[in-house]
XYZ file of C-alpha atoms in Angstrom:
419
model
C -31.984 3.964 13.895
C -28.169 4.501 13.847
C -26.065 1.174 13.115
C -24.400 -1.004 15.521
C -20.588 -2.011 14.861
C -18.351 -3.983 16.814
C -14.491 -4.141 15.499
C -13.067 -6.941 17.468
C -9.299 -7.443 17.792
C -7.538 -10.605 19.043
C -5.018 -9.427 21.339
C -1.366 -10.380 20.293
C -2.473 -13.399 18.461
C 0.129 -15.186 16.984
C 1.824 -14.726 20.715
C -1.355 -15.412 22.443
C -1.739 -18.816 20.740
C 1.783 -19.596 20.963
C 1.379 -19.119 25.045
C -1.506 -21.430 24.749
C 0.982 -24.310 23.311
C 3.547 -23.616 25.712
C 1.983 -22.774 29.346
C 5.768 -22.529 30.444
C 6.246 -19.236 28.614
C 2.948 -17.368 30.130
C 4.569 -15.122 32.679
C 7.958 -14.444 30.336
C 8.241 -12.241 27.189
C 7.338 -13.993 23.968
C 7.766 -13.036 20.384
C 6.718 -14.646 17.337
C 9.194 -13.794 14.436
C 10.422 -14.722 11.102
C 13.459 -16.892 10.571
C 16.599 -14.504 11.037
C 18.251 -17.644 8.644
C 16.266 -16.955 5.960
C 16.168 -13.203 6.294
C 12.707 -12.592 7.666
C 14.295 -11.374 11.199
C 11.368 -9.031 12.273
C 8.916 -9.249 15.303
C 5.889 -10.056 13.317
C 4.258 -10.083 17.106
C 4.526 -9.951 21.061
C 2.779 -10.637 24.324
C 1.894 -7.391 26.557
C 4.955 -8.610 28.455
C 7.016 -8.089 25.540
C 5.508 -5.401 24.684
C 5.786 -3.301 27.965
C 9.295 -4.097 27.523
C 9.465 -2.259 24.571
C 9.184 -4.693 21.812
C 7.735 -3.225 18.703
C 5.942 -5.457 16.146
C 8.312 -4.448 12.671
C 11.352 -3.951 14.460
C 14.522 -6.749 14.094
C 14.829 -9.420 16.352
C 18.379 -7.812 17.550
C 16.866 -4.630 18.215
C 14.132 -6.132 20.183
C 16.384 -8.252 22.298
C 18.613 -4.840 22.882
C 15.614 -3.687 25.008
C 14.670 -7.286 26.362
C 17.011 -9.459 26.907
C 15.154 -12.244 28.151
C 12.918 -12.313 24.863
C 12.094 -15.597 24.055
C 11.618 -15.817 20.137
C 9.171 -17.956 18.220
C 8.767 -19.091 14.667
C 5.272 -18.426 13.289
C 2.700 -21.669 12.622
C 0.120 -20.199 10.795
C -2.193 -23.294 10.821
C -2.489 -22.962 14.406
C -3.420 -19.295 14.302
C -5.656 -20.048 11.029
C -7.556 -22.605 13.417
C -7.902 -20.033 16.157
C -9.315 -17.186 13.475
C -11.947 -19.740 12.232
C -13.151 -20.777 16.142
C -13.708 -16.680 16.919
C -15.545 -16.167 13.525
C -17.926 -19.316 14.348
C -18.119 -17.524 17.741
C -19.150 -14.033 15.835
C -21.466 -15.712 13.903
C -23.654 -16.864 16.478
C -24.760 -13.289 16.703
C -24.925 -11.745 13.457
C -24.128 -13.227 9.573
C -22.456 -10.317 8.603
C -18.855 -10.551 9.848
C -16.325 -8.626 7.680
C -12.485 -10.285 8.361
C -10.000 -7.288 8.312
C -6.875 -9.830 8.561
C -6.554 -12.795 10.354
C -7.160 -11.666 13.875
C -9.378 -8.833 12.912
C -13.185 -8.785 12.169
C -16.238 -5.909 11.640
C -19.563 -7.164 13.126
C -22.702 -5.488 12.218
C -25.200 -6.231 14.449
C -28.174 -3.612 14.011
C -30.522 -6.691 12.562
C -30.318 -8.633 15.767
C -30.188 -6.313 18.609
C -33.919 -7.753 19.633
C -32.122 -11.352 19.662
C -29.177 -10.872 21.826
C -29.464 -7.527 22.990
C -27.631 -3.578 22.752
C -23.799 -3.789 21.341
C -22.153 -3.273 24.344
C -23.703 -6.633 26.224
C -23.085 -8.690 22.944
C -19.167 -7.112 23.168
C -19.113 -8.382 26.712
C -20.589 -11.379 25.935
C -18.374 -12.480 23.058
C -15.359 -11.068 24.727
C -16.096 -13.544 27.594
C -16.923 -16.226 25.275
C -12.941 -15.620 23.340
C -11.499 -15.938 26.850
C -13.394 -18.882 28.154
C -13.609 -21.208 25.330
C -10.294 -19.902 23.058
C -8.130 -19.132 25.675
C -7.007 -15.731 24.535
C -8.282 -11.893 24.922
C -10.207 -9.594 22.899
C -10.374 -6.300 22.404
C -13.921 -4.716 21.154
C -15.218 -1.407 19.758
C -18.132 -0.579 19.601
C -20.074 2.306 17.291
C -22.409 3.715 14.904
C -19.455 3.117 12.196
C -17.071 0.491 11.162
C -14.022 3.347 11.109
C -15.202 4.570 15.083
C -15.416 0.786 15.799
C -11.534 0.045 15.255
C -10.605 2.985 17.136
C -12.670 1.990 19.637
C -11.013 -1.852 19.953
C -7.539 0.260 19.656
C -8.567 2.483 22.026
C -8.083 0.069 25.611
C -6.160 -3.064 25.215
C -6.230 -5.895 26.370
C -9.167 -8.030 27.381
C -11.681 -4.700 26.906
C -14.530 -3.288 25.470
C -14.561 0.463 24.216
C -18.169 2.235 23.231
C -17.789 5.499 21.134
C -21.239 6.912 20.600
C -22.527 9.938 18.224
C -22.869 11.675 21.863
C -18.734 11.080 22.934
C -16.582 10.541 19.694
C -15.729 13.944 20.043
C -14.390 14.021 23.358
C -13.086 10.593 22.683
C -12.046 10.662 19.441
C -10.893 13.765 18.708
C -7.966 14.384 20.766
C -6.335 11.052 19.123
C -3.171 11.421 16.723
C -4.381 11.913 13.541
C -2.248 8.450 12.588
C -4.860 6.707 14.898
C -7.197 7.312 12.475
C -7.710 3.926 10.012
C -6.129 4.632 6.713
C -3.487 7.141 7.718
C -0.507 6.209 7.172
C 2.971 7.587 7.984
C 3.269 9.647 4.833
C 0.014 10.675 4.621
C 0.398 11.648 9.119
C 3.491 13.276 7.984
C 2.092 15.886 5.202
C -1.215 16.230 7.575
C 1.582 17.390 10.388
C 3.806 19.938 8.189
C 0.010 21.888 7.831
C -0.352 22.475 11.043
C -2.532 19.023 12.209
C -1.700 16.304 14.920
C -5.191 15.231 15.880
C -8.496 13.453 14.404
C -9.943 16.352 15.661
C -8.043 18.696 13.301
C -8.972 16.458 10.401
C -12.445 17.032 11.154
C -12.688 20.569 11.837
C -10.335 21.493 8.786
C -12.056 22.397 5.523
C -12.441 19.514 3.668
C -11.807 21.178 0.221
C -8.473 21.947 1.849
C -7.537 18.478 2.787
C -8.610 17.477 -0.962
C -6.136 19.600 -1.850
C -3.334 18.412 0.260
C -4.445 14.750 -0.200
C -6.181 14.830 -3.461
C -9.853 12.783 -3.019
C -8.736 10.881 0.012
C -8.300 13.669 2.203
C -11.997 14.436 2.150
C -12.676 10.753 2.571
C -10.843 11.274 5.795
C -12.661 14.147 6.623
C -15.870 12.169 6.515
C -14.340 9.476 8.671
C -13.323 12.188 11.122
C -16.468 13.376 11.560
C -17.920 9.872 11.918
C -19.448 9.954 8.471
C -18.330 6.771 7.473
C -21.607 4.150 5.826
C -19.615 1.787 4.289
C -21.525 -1.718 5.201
C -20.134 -4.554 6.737
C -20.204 -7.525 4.393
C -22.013 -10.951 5.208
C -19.798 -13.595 6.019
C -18.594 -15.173 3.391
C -19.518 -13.300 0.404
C -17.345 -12.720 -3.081
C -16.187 -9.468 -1.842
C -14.637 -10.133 0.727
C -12.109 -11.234 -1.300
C -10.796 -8.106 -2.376
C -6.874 -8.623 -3.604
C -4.515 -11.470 -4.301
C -1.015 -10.575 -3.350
C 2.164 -12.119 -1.962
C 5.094 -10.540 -0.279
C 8.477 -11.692 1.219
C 11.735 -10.727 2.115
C 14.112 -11.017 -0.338
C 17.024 -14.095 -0.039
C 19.947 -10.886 -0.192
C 19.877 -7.415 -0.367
C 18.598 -5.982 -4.067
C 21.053 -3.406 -5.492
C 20.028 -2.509 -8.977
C 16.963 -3.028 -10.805
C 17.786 -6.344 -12.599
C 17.613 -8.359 -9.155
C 14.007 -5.999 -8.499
C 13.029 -7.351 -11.628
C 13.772 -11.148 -10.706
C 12.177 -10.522 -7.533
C 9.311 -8.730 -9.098
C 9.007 -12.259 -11.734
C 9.507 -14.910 -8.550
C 6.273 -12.807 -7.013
C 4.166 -12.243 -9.983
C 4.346 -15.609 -11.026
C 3.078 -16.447 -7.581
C 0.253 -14.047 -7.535
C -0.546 -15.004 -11.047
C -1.193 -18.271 -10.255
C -3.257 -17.931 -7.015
C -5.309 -15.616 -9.070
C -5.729 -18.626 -11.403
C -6.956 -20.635 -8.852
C -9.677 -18.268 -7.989
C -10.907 -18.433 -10.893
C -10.091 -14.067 -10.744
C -9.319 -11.678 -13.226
C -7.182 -8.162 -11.567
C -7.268 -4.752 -13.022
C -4.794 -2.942 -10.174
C -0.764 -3.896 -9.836
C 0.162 -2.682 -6.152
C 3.768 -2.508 -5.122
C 5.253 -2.694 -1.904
C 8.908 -1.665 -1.075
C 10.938 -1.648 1.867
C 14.357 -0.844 1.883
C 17.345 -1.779 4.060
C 16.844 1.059 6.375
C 13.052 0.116 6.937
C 11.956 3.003 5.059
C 8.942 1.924 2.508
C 6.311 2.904 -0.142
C 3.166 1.398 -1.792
C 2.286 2.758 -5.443
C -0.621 0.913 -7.409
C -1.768 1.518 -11.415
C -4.964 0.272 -12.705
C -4.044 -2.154 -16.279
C -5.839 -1.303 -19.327
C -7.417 -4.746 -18.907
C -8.003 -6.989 -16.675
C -5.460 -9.976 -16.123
C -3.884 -13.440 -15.105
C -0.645 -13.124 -16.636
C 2.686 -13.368 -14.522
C 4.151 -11.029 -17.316
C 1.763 -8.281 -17.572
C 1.772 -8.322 -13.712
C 5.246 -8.535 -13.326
C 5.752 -5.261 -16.065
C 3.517 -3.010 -14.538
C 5.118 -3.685 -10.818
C 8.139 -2.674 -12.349
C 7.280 0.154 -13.811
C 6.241 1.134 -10.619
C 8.986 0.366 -9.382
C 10.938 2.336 -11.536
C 8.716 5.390 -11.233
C 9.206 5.856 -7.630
C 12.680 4.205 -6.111
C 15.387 6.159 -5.726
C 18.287 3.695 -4.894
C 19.210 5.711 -1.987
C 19.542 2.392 -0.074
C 19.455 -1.614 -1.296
C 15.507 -3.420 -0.837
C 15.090 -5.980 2.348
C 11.603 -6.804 1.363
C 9.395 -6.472 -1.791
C 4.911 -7.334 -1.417
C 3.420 -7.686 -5.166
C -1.011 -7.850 -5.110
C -3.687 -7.766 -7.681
C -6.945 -6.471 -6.673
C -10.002 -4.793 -9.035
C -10.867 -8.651 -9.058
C -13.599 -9.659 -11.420
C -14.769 -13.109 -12.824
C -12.819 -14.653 -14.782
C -15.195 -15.897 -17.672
C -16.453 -11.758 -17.779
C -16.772 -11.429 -21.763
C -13.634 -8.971 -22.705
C -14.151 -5.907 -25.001
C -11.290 -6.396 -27.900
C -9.624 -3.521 -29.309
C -6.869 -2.628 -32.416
C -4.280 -2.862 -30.459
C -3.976 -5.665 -28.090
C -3.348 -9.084 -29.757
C -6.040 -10.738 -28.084
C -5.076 -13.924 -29.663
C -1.219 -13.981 -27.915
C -2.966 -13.286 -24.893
C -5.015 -16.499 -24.664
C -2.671 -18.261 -25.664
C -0.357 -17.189 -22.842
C -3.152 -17.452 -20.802
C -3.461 -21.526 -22.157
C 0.450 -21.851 -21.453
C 0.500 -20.606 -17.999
C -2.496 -22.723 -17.225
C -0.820 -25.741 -17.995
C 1.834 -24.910 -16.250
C 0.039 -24.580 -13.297
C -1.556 -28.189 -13.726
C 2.288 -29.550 -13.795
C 3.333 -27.839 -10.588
C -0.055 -29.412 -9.392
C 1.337 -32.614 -9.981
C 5.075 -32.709 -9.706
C 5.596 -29.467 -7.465
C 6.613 -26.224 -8.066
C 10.624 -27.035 -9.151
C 9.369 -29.268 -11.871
C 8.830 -26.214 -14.318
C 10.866 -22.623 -13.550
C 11.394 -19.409 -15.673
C 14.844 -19.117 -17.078
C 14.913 -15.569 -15.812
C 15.430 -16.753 -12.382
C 17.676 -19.645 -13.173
C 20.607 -17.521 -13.541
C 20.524 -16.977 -9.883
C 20.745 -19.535 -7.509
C 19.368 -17.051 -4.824
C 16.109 -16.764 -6.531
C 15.729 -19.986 -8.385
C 14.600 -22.065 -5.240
C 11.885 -19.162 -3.908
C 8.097 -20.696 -3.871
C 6.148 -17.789 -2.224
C 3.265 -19.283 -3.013
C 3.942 -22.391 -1.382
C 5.977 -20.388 1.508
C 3.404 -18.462 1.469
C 5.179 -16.033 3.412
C 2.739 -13.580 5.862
C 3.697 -10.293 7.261
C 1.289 -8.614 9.883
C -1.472 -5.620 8.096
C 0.486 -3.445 9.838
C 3.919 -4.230 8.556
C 3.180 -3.844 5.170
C 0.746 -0.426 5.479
C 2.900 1.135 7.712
C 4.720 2.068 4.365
C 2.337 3.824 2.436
C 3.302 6.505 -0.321
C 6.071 8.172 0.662
């Protein structure tokens, strides 16, 4: 019996909700952004009015108003659309207990186990996508397939307020003719290098030989061949489970402009102490450092490198982002914006295998220091203990992403990748 995945997608969210609190704004174009003050100028999302305007989620609030003037802009409240995700999963859940979040207004559903409760995927689609608009207030979009990759091209595929089937009988005709940067995963860079061999389509993806693309790609271009092909098993994860958490990461853009590698590396300390902590909190140990840059000019990059060991430790965190960093920028243009995560997450009580040269020791007690820290911020706030690093400039001495907690849209930040 094949698998049935639904990939549902709240349509414009953060505008959608925002519409919700102000009825006035309904039939006029709406934007939610970040505060141009504090640097974070970008359309982080728009209405369908907006958006058939021209408005592009990414872009800077001056561009956006070049093609609409009569954009009205909004600052983000992201315990309003935190509410809103939590309602729609309760609704999800009434169906099925394994509900994967992809983001906050994104969510697989795998609902092969209850298809003799509530019926075939395309009437529970219909059913929930009614349920969104009638009790939330906002639309849905919903795919629906044998796969979880098919299923979020199929709740891309016809937006909003719709529901999109792609069967092992029409993925081909539906699927294949798609850009090839339709396809979950691929990125620009990756769209890019697929394009200078001769392929624009999902469909030339799937009907190229994959130890060609493995080649080009290295082992994620067969991975993409399989998800081409609609090869893709990966399970949906109940609701709720560990693994779901898969990363820990903060990003934010940056109070100037960073022109040479000592402000990167202040930047790079503000974040990793941020991360470091939150990973804390988990109770988490992280084994992969992944950067994200963009630069003045929008252009952007994401490297990772898995640690020897896993870690809590601004410092380690901080040094391996940086050599990153140093690896791969060019200083063809200053940074806007900078993301920091840690993922590989394990336990952190996991029993650690010592060896000659790591000083095990200095690490716990680093480990002890930071700790405490983290119970005085607890207590007296975040100001009441800073790194000297930072104090030397005022511009970075203030920053608390992890009480800012500062949240860019998926696509924002993975429109970037390796460059």
């Amino acid at each position: 019996m094949d698998r049935i995945i639904l990939h549902s997608d709240l349509n414009s969210f953060y505008a959608s909700v925002e519409c919700l609190y102000h009825p006035e704004l309904r039939e006029r174009p709406v934007a939610v952004c970040g505060d141009p003050e504090a640097r974070h100028g970008i359309i982080l999302t728009a209405n369908r009015i907006a958006k058939n305007a021209g408005v592009k989620t990414g872009e800077a609030i001056w561009e956006a108003k070049q093609k609409c003037p009569s954009l009205v802009t909004l600052p983000p409240d992201y315990s309003k659309y935190l509410r809103f995700s939590r309602m729609a999963r309760e609704i999800y859940l009434d169906y099925t207990d394994r509900v994967e979040p992809f983001g906050i207004d994104e969510a697989w559903l795998d609902l092969t186990g209850s298809v003799s409760l509530f019926g075939e995927g395309r009437q529970v689609a219909e059913r929930i996508r009614e349920r969104i608009r009638e009790e939330l207030g906002i639309t849905v979009s919903i795919g629906v397939s044998f796969n979880k990759i098919f299923a979020k091209l199929g709740s891309d595929y016809k937006k909003p307020d719709a529901v999109t089937v792609i069967s092992k009988e029409n993925y081909r005709p539906l699927v294949w003719p798609l850009p090839a940067k339709d396809l979950l995963y691929v990125g620009r860079a990756t769209a890019r290098k697929l394009f200078d061999h001769g392929i624009a389509t999902i469909g030339g993806v799937a009907q190229t030989e994959p130890l060609l693309l493995e080649r080009w790609l290295g082992k994620w271009g067969r991975m993409l061949w399989r998800f081409a092909n609609g090869l893709d098993d990966s399970p949906v994860c109940v609701y709720g489970d560990e693994a779901v958490i898969q990363s820990v990461g903060n990003s934010a853009t940056t109070p100037r402009d960073l022109e040479d590698n000592g402000d990167v590396r202040l930047m790079l300390t503000v974040l990793a102490d941020s991360v470091a902590e939150r990973t804390r909190e988990l109770g988490f140990l992280g084994q992969t450092v992944s950067l994200s840059v963009r630069d003045a000019g929008l252009a952007c990059f994401t490297r990772q490198r898995k640690l020897e060991r896993p870690t809590c430790l601004t410092g380690e965190i901080a040094g391996a982002a940086f050599s990153l960093f140093q690896e791969h920028y060019r200083w063809e243009r200053p940074i806007r914006s900078i993301g920091l995560s840690l993922s590989g997450l394990s336990c952190g009580d996991v029993p650690v295998q010592f060896d000659l040269f790591c000083d095990q020791a200095r690490r716990e007690k680093r480990a002890r220091l930071e700790s405490a820290v983290d119970g005085l911020r607890g207590r007296f706030g975040h100001a009441c203990v800073r790194r000297a690093v930072v104090m030397a400039d005022r511009d970075f001495a203030g920053m608390n992403p992890k009480g800012e907690h500062i949240i860019h849209p998926v696509g924002y930040l993975k429109g970037g990748e390796g460059a």
